[in-house]
């Protein structure tokens, strides 16, 4: 049943990360034909923004070592679609631009330990690495997202001060990013903390129209945190069909907010999103068959009887 509530956006963009965040963390490498079929199903279910893969060295993320092949299999975009990819450095950007990609994401960290583990650099050195990537991407007419990981807590450093997160976010916006994605990589955040961070970002001149939220569901808080962000006016929400996801360089990172769980809440609030819930549930059931284990999404379980 739809019961709209005051103070929420009328429309939300679902930023689907299943093919990238979901599949980067699988134990086995998923065949590229299966990845392409996954993306086709997501797009035909109405998801306009689908993050496809990462242009990183194969030895860092073997699961996504087929980035070029995947893009070749998928072919050109239809009008209105956006298919971003992750690029950590200029080498990654060159590979992406060569394949005709025009939406990229750099990915920074709010903490030093995760920057070292995920990017082999300090926070400052990673921002130096991103500067020419963002500039050259913008010069090439690309849209650029800046992820910030460990915005709430870090498995090695513990709770992360809001001011530290705001500092990294500000630096990424100064580089020229079009949008930030605020990452709770290990899923420890809670609703009050989300509000506090969004208020601090706003006070630093980064408004909700420049922000997407990216919640992992380790402690079952992803949906509550998303609703908190929506109530502040955030209208871009990262989610992963079937709740796949995690980060190979962050212990205790589990799946992302499931796209189906997000849609159930959006539908309940009467918020437009353009996606077909039944088609996504069917896709998650199909993907679970490919991966050999059921989807962790509660909505998939309820609707598919899985
Ligand atoms: P490095 O080892 O310091 O890199 O890694 P390097 O510049 O010294 O290069 C090492 C070798 O890799 C060289 O080759 C380079 O040419 C090659 P060699 O000379 O040894 O033959 N190389 C490349 N090859 C292909 N594509 C490239 C590339 N770059 C260098 N782009 C690096 C530094 C940044 C590359 C590495 O640390 C890296 O790739 N890290 C990425 C790890 C990753 O993908 N993590 C998961 C994504 S982040 C995430 O999941 C969080 C998120 O979801 C948000 C959240 O939840 O918080 C986004
Ligand atoms: Mg993530």
GROMACS .gro file of C-alpha atoms and ligand atoms in nm:
model
  365
    1UNK     CA    1   0.000   0.000   0.000
    2UNK     CA    2   0.122   0.350  -0.079
    3UNK     CA    3   0.111   0.604   0.204
    4UNK     CA    4   0.316   0.913   0.114
    5UNK     CA    5   0.485   1.094   0.401
    6UNK     CA    6   0.594   1.456   0.413
    7UNK     CA    7   0.954   1.563   0.367
    8UNK     CA    8   1.073   1.306   0.114
    9UNK     CA    9   1.185   1.366  -0.246
   10UNK     CA   10   0.924   1.296  -0.516
   11UNK     CA   11   1.167   1.102  -0.727
   12UNK     CA   12   1.478   0.895  -0.650
   13UNK     CA   13   1.756   0.781  -0.881
   14UNK     CA   14   1.857   0.426  -0.803
   15UNK     CA   15   2.231   0.399  -0.866
   16UNK     CA   16   2.268   0.025  -0.922
   17UNK     CA   17   2.606  -0.117  -0.816
   18UNK     CA   18   2.536  -0.492  -0.837
   19UNK     CA   19   2.759  -0.571  -1.137
   20UNK     CA   20   3.053  -0.383  -0.980
   21UNK     CA   21   3.027  -0.381  -0.600
   22UNK     CA   22   2.826  -0.704  -0.602
   23UNK     CA   23   3.046  -0.910  -0.824
   24UNK     CA   24   3.386  -0.773  -0.714
   25UNK     CA   25   3.343  -0.965  -0.391
   26UNK     CA   26   3.243  -1.306  -0.525
   27UNK     CA   27   3.482  -1.588  -0.444
   28UNK     CA   28   3.465  -1.724  -0.797
   29UNK     CA   29   3.500  -1.514  -1.110
   30UNK     CA   30   3.156  -1.489  -1.270
   31UNK     CA   31   3.175  -1.560  -1.647
   32UNK     CA   32   3.160  -1.243  -1.854
   33UNK     CA   33   2.852  -1.365  -2.047
   34UNK     CA   34   2.666  -1.400  -1.714
   35UNK     CA   35   2.772  -1.047  -1.615
   36UNK     CA   36   2.647  -0.911  -1.947
   37UNK     CA   37   2.314  -1.092  -1.905
   38UNK     CA   38   2.288  -0.952  -1.549
   39UNK     CA   39   2.337  -0.597  -1.678
   40UNK     CA   40   2.087  -0.647  -1.962
   41UNK     CA   41   1.827  -0.771  -1.717
   42UNK     CA   42   1.886  -0.474  -1.483
   43UNK     CA   43   1.854  -0.227  -1.767
   44UNK     CA   44   1.540  -0.389  -1.905
   45UNK     CA   45   1.394  -0.378  -1.551
   46UNK     CA   46   1.412   0.002  -1.581
   47UNK     CA   47   1.736   0.081  -1.398
   48UNK     CA   48   1.883   0.374  -1.590
   49UNK     CA   49   2.207   0.402  -1.394
   50UNK     CA   50   2.406   0.080  -1.368
   51UNK     CA   51   2.768   0.081  -1.253
   52UNK     CA   52   2.931  -0.185  -1.467
   53UNK     CA   53   3.281  -0.268  -1.352
   54UNK     CA   54   3.622  -0.128  -1.251
   55UNK     CA   55   3.925  -0.052  -1.464
   56UNK     CA   56   4.178  -0.162  -1.203
   57UNK     CA   57   4.473  -0.403  -1.235
   58UNK     CA   58   4.355  -0.764  -1.263
   59UNK     CA   59   4.583  -0.865  -0.978
   60UNK     CA   60   4.401  -0.623  -0.745
   61UNK     CA   61   4.048  -0.736  -0.834
   62UNK     CA   62   4.057  -1.056  -1.042
   63UNK     CA   63   3.676  -1.075  -1.038
   64UNK     CA   64   3.659  -0.767  -1.265
   65UNK     CA   65   3.952  -0.849  -1.490
   66UNK     CA   66   3.721  -0.871  -1.792
   67UNK     CA   67   3.616  -0.501  -1.798
   68UNK     CA   68   3.695  -0.444  -2.167
   69UNK     CA   69   3.532  -0.768  -2.271
   70UNK     CA   70   3.216  -0.684  -2.073
   71UNK     CA   71   3.186  -0.344  -2.239
   72UNK     CA   72   3.235  -0.502  -2.583
   73UNK     CA   73   2.960  -0.753  -2.510
   74UNK     CA   74   2.720  -0.483  -2.392
   75UNK     CA   75   2.765  -0.250  -2.689
   76UNK     CA   76   2.649   0.112  -2.705
   77UNK     CA   77   2.414   0.277  -2.457
   78UNK     CA   78   2.053   0.357  -2.533
   79UNK     CA   79   1.939   0.718  -2.483
   80UNK     CA   80   1.905   0.822  -2.120
   81UNK     CA   81   2.121   0.545  -1.980
   82UNK     CA   82   2.425   0.596  -1.765
   83UNK     CA   83   2.678   0.320  -1.705
   84UNK     CA   84   2.962   0.444  -1.483
   85UNK     CA   85   3.281   0.248  -1.415
   86UNK     CA   86   3.542   0.281  -1.139
   87UNK     CA   87   3.880   0.427  -1.237
   88UNK     CA   88   4.149   0.474  -0.969
   89UNK     CA   89   4.413   0.637  -1.186
   90UNK     CA   90   4.499   0.773  -1.529
   91UNK     CA   91   4.569   0.425  -1.663
   92UNK     CA   92   4.218   0.320  -1.564
   93UNK     CA   93   4.072   0.636  -1.716
   94UNK     CA   94   4.253   0.574  -2.047
   95UNK     CA   95   4.118   0.220  -2.059
   96UNK     CA   96   3.764   0.346  -1.990
   97UNK     CA   97   3.776   0.634  -2.239
   98UNK     CA   98   3.913   0.397  -2.506
   99UNK     CA   99   3.597   0.192  -2.463
  100UNK     CA  100   3.375   0.498  -2.504
  101UNK     CA  101   3.282   0.526  -2.136
  102UNK     CA  102   3.158   0.874  -2.041
  103UNK     CA  103   3.079   0.829  -1.670
  104UNK     CA  104   3.352   0.740  -1.425
  105UNK     CA  105   3.402   0.720  -1.050
  106UNK     CA  106   3.716   0.773  -0.847
  107UNK     CA  107   3.710   0.617  -0.503
  108UNK     CA  108   3.873   0.775  -0.201
  109UNK     CA  109   3.877   0.696   0.167
  110UNK     CA  110   3.803   0.898   0.478
  111UNK     CA  111   4.064   0.695   0.667
  112UNK     CA  112   4.437   0.645   0.620
  113UNK     CA  113   4.433   0.270   0.685
  114UNK     CA  114   4.173   0.193   0.420
  115UNK     CA  115   4.341   0.428   0.170
  116UNK     CA  116   4.661   0.225   0.216
  117UNK     CA  117   4.488  -0.111   0.189
  118UNK     CA  118   4.257  -0.023  -0.101
  119UNK     CA  119   4.475   0.215  -0.303
  120UNK     CA  120   4.829   0.152  -0.176
  121UNK     CA  121   4.855   0.521  -0.088
  122UNK     CA  122   4.780   0.774   0.186
  123UNK     CA  123   4.462   0.981   0.166
  124UNK     CA  124   4.661   1.281   0.037
  125UNK     CA  125   4.846   1.070  -0.221
  126UNK     CA  126   4.518   0.919  -0.343
  127UNK     CA  127   4.372   1.266  -0.391
  128UNK     CA  128   4.685   1.360  -0.588
  129UNK     CA  129   4.631   1.048  -0.801
  130UNK     CA  130   4.266   1.145  -0.863
  131UNK     CA  131   4.331   1.511  -0.958
  132UNK     CA  132   4.441   1.448  -1.320
  133UNK     CA  133   4.184   1.169  -1.355
  134UNK     CA  134   3.896   1.401  -1.268
  135UNK     CA  135   4.033   1.686  -1.479
  136UNK     CA  136   4.092   1.474  -1.787
  137UNK     CA  137   3.757   1.297  -1.749
  138UNK     CA  138   3.574   1.632  -1.730
  139UNK     CA  139   3.775   1.762  -2.029
  140UNK     CA  140   3.661   1.454  -2.222
  141UNK     CA  141   3.298   1.542  -2.141
  142UNK     CA  142   3.255   1.264  -1.885
  143UNK     CA  143   3.044   1.275  -1.569
  144UNK     CA  144   3.251   1.212  -1.256
  145UNK     CA  145   3.151   1.065  -0.922
  146UNK     CA  146   3.372   1.067  -0.614
  147UNK     CA  147   3.321   0.784  -0.369
  148UNK     CA  148   3.428   0.828  -0.009
  149UNK     CA  149   3.461   0.503   0.186
  150UNK     CA  150   3.461   0.450   0.563
  151UNK     CA  151   3.244   0.757   0.630
  152UNK     CA  152   3.102   0.612   0.954
  153UNK     CA  153   3.347   0.359   1.087
  154UNK     CA  154   3.662   0.178   0.983
  155UNK     CA  155   3.752  -0.180   1.080
  156UNK     CA  156   4.106  -0.078   1.177
  157UNK     CA  157   4.055   0.278   1.309
  158UNK     CA  158   3.708   0.253   1.471
  159UNK     CA  159   3.458   0.541   1.458
  160UNK     CA  160   3.547   0.806   1.199
  161UNK     CA  161   3.504   1.173   1.299
  162UNK     CA  162   3.254   1.363   1.086
  163UNK     CA  163   3.507   1.645   1.031
  164UNK     CA  164   3.752   1.396   0.877
  165UNK     CA  165   3.486   1.278   0.631
  166UNK     CA  166   3.383   1.633   0.542
  167UNK     CA  167   3.747   1.721   0.470
  168UNK     CA  168   3.789   1.440   0.214
  169UNK     CA  169   3.448   1.514   0.060
  170UNK     CA  170   3.542   1.881   0.021
  171UNK     CA  171   3.870   1.792  -0.145
  172UNK     CA  172   3.694   1.565  -0.395
  173UNK     CA  173   3.438   1.836  -0.476
  174UNK     CA  174   3.726   2.086  -0.518
  175UNK     CA  175   3.873   1.851  -0.779
  176UNK     CA  176   3.549   1.895  -0.976
  177UNK     CA  177   3.346   1.583  -0.906
  178UNK     CA  178   2.984   1.610  -1.014
  179UNK     CA  179   2.856   1.391  -0.733
  180UNK     CA  180   2.980   1.236  -0.410
  181UNK     CA  181   2.883   0.894  -0.283
  182UNK     CA  182   2.896   0.869   0.094
  183UNK     CA  183   3.002   0.514   0.174
  184UNK     CA  184   2.931   0.313   0.487
  185UNK     CA  185   3.166   0.042   0.368
  186UNK     CA  186   3.127  -0.183   0.672
  187UNK     CA  187   2.767  -0.096   0.752
  188UNK     CA  188   2.815   0.034   1.107
  189UNK     CA  189   2.638   0.371   1.070
  190UNK     CA  190   2.305   0.453   1.230
  191UNK     CA  191   2.038   0.710   1.147
  192UNK     CA  192   2.149   0.991   1.380
  193UNK     CA  193   2.502   0.966   1.247
  194UNK     CA  194   2.371   0.992   0.889
  195UNK     CA  195   2.182   1.310   0.980
  196UNK     CA  196   2.486   1.458   1.151
  197UNK     CA  197   2.709   1.391   0.851
  198UNK     CA  198   2.460   1.534   0.600
  199UNK     CA  199   2.420   1.847   0.814
  200UNK     CA  200   2.798   1.888   0.839
  201UNK     CA  201   2.835   1.845   0.463
  202UNK     CA  202   2.563   2.104   0.405
  203UNK     CA  203   2.742   2.344   0.639
  204UNK     CA  204   3.058   2.288   0.431
  205UNK     CA  205   2.869   2.387   0.114
  206UNK     CA  206   2.798   2.035  -0.015
  207UNK     CA  207   2.422   2.014  -0.057
  208UNK     CA  208   2.203   1.705  -0.081
  209UNK     CA  209   2.166   1.758  -0.458
  210UNK     CA  210   2.537   1.667  -0.490
  211UNK     CA  211   2.520   1.358  -0.272
  212UNK     CA  212   2.440   0.991  -0.318
  213UNK     CA  213   2.439   0.747  -0.028
  214UNK     CA  214   2.601   0.403  -0.032
  215UNK     CA  215   2.511   0.180   0.258
  216UNK     CA  216   2.632  -0.174   0.316
  217UNK     CA  217   2.400  -0.383   0.531
  218UNK     CA  218   2.637  -0.559   0.772
  219UNK     CA  219   2.439  -0.456   1.081
  220UNK     CA  220   2.096  -0.441   0.913
  221UNK     CA  221   2.099  -0.059   0.912
  222UNK     CA  222   2.119   0.013   0.539
  223UNK     CA  223   1.750   0.073   0.478
  224UNK     CA  224   1.697   0.278   0.796
  225UNK     CA  225   2.000   0.489   0.705
  226UNK     CA  226   1.866   0.537   0.353
  227UNK     CA  227   1.532   0.659   0.488
  228UNK     CA  228   1.720   0.902   0.713
  229UNK     CA  229   1.910   1.033   0.408
  230UNK     CA  230   1.589   1.059   0.201
  231UNK     CA  231   1.427   1.261   0.479
  232UNK     CA  232   1.716   1.509   0.443
  233UNK     CA  233   1.641   1.539   0.069
  234UNK     CA  234   1.904   1.301  -0.073
  235UNK     CA  235   1.763   1.162  -0.398
  236UNK     CA  236   2.040   0.934  -0.526
  237UNK     CA  237   2.063   0.597  -0.354
  238UNK     CA  238   2.317   0.324  -0.430
  239UNK     CA  239   2.182  -0.028  -0.414
  240UNK     CA  240   2.263  -0.373  -0.541
  241UNK     CA  241   2.005  -0.606  -0.691
  242UNK     CA  242   1.970  -0.908  -0.465
  243UNK     CA  243   2.188  -0.740  -0.198
  244UNK     CA  244   2.514  -0.864  -0.347
  245UNK     CA  245   2.826  -0.677  -0.249
  246UNK     CA  246   3.124  -0.609  -0.030
  247UNK     CA  247   3.480  -0.492  -0.062
  248UNK     CA  248   3.771  -0.733  -0.100
  249UNK     CA  249   3.997  -0.487   0.086
  250UNK     CA  250   3.770  -0.426   0.387
  251UNK     CA  251   3.711  -0.710   0.622
  252UNK     CA  252   3.352  -0.715   0.755
  253UNK     CA  253   3.207  -0.543   0.447
  254UNK     CA  254   2.898  -0.739   0.344
  255UNK     CA  255   2.631  -0.679   0.082
  256UNK     CA  256   2.494  -0.344  -0.024
  257UNK     CA  257   2.139  -0.232   0.045
  258UNK     CA  258   1.932  -0.461  -0.180
  259UNK     CA  259   1.766  -0.275  -0.467
  260UNK     CA  260   1.445  -0.471  -0.406
  261UNK     CA  261   1.436  -0.365  -0.038
  262UNK     CA  262   1.490  -0.004  -0.141
  263UNK     CA  263   1.209  -0.024  -0.398
  264UNK     CA  264   0.966  -0.170  -0.144
  265UNK     CA  265   1.022   0.136   0.076
  266UNK     CA  266   1.009   0.384  -0.214
  267UNK     CA  267   0.685   0.230  -0.339
  268UNK     CA  268   0.539   0.248   0.011
  269UNK     CA  269   0.620   0.618   0.025
  270UNK     CA  270   0.495   0.682  -0.330
  271UNK     CA  271   0.840   0.794  -0.445
  272UNK     CA  272   0.903   0.751  -0.820
  273UNK     CA  273   1.201   0.541  -0.928
  274UNK     CA  274   1.115   0.387  -1.266
  275UNK     CA  275   1.216   0.027  -1.189
  276UNK     CA  276   1.014  -0.293  -1.211
  277UNK     CA  277   1.031  -0.477  -0.877
  278UNK     CA  278   0.905  -0.812  -1.010
  279UNK     CA  279   1.162  -0.813  -1.290
  280UNK     CA  280   1.441  -0.742  -1.040
  281UNK     CA  281   1.326  -1.018  -0.806
  282UNK     CA  282   1.326  -1.256  -1.103
  283UNK     CA  283   1.679  -1.138  -1.188
  284UNK     CA  284   1.797  -1.200  -0.831
  285UNK     CA  285   1.653  -1.549  -0.833
  286UNK     CA  286   1.830  -1.615  -1.165
  287UNK     CA  287   2.157  -1.467  -1.029
  288UNK     CA  288   2.129  -1.674  -0.711
  289UNK     CA  289   2.117  -1.979  -0.937
  290UNK     CA  290   2.434  -1.861  -1.112
  291UNK     CA  291   2.614  -1.795  -0.783
  292UNK     CA  292   2.487  -2.104  -0.608
  293UNK     CA  293   2.340  -1.932  -0.303
  294UNK     CA  294   2.019  -1.743  -0.220
  295UNK     CA  295   1.988  -1.366  -0.220
  296UNK     CA  296   2.010  -1.213   0.131
  297UNK     CA  297   1.737  -0.962   0.040
  298UNK     CA  298   1.427  -0.990   0.260
  299UNK     CA  299   1.204  -0.861  -0.020
  300UNK     CA  300   1.343  -1.115  -0.268
  301UNK     CA  301   1.283  -1.391  -0.012
  302UNK     CA  302   0.927  -1.272   0.052
  303UNK     CA  303   0.827  -1.222  -0.312
  304UNK     CA  304   1.006  -1.520  -0.463
  305UNK     CA  305   0.926  -1.753  -0.177
  306UNK     CA  306   1.298  -1.833  -0.185
  307LIG     P1  307   4.970  -0.002  -0.722
  307LIG     O1  308   5.018  -0.141  -0.714
  307LIG     O2  309   5.026   0.099  -0.626
  307LIG     O3  310   4.979   0.053  -0.872
  307LIG     O4  311   4.812  -0.004  -0.704
  307LIG     P2  312   5.098   0.097  -0.961
  307LIG     O5  313   5.062   0.231  -1.019
  307LIG     O6  314   5.228   0.083  -0.886
  307LIG     O7  315   5.094  -0.011  -1.078
  307LIG     C1  316   5.118  -0.150  -1.055
  307LIG     C2  317   5.096  -0.225  -1.186
  307LIG     O8  318   4.958  -0.221  -1.222
  307LIG     C3  319   5.171  -0.166  -1.305
  307LIG     O9  320   5.198  -0.275  -1.395
  307LIG     C4  321   5.068  -0.075  -1.368
  307LIG    O10  322   5.089  -0.052  -1.505
  307LIG     C5  323   4.942  -0.155  -1.349
  307LIG     P3  324   5.339  -0.349  -1.399
  307LIG    O11  325   5.435  -0.238  -1.426
  307LIG    O12  326   5.357  -0.411  -1.262
  307LIG    O13  327   5.321  -0.447  -1.509
  307LIG     N1  328   4.824  -0.069  -1.340
  307LIG     C6  329   4.709  -0.090  -1.405
  307LIG     N2  330   4.669  -0.187  -1.490
  307LIG     C7  331   4.543  -0.180  -1.536
  307LIG     N3  332   4.456  -0.085  -1.499
  307LIG     C8  333   4.489   0.013  -1.413
  307LIG     C9  334   4.623   0.012  -1.363
  307LIG     N4  335   4.686   0.091  -1.275
  307LIG    C10  336   4.810   0.042  -1.262
  307LIG     N5  337   4.402   0.106  -1.378
  307LIG    C11  338   4.600   0.091  -0.759
  307LIG    C12  339   4.740   0.117  -0.706
  307LIG    C13  340   4.517   0.216  -0.734
  307LIG    C14  341   4.608   0.062  -0.908
  307LIG    C15  342   4.541  -0.029  -0.682
  307LIG    O14  343   4.554  -0.005  -0.546
  307LIG    C16  344   4.396  -0.058  -0.714
  307LIG    O15  345   4.361  -0.085  -0.827
  307LIG     N6  346   4.308  -0.055  -0.614
  307LIG    C17  347   4.166  -0.079  -0.637
  307LIG    C18  348   4.109  -0.171  -0.533
  307LIG    C19  349   3.961  -0.186  -0.558
  307LIG    O16  350   3.915  -0.190  -0.672
  307LIG     N7  351   3.881  -0.195  -0.449
  307LIG    C20  352   3.740  -0.212  -0.457
  307LIG    C21  353   3.668  -0.088  -0.504
  307LIG     S1  354   3.644   0.033  -0.376
  307LIG    C22  355   3.497  -0.018  -0.295
  307LIG    O17  356   3.449  -0.125  -0.319
  307LIG    C23  357   3.428   0.078  -0.202
  307LIG    C24  358   3.303   0.141  -0.265
  307LIG    O18  359   3.206   0.043  -0.299
  307LIG    C25  360   3.241   0.241  -0.166
  307LIG    C26  361   3.220   0.183  -0.026
  307LIG    O19  362   3.154   0.078  -0.012
  307LIG    O20  363   3.272   0.244   0.066
  307LIG    C27  364   3.335   0.219  -0.393
  308LIG    MG1  365   3.067  -0.049  -0.161
   0.00000   0.00000   0.00000
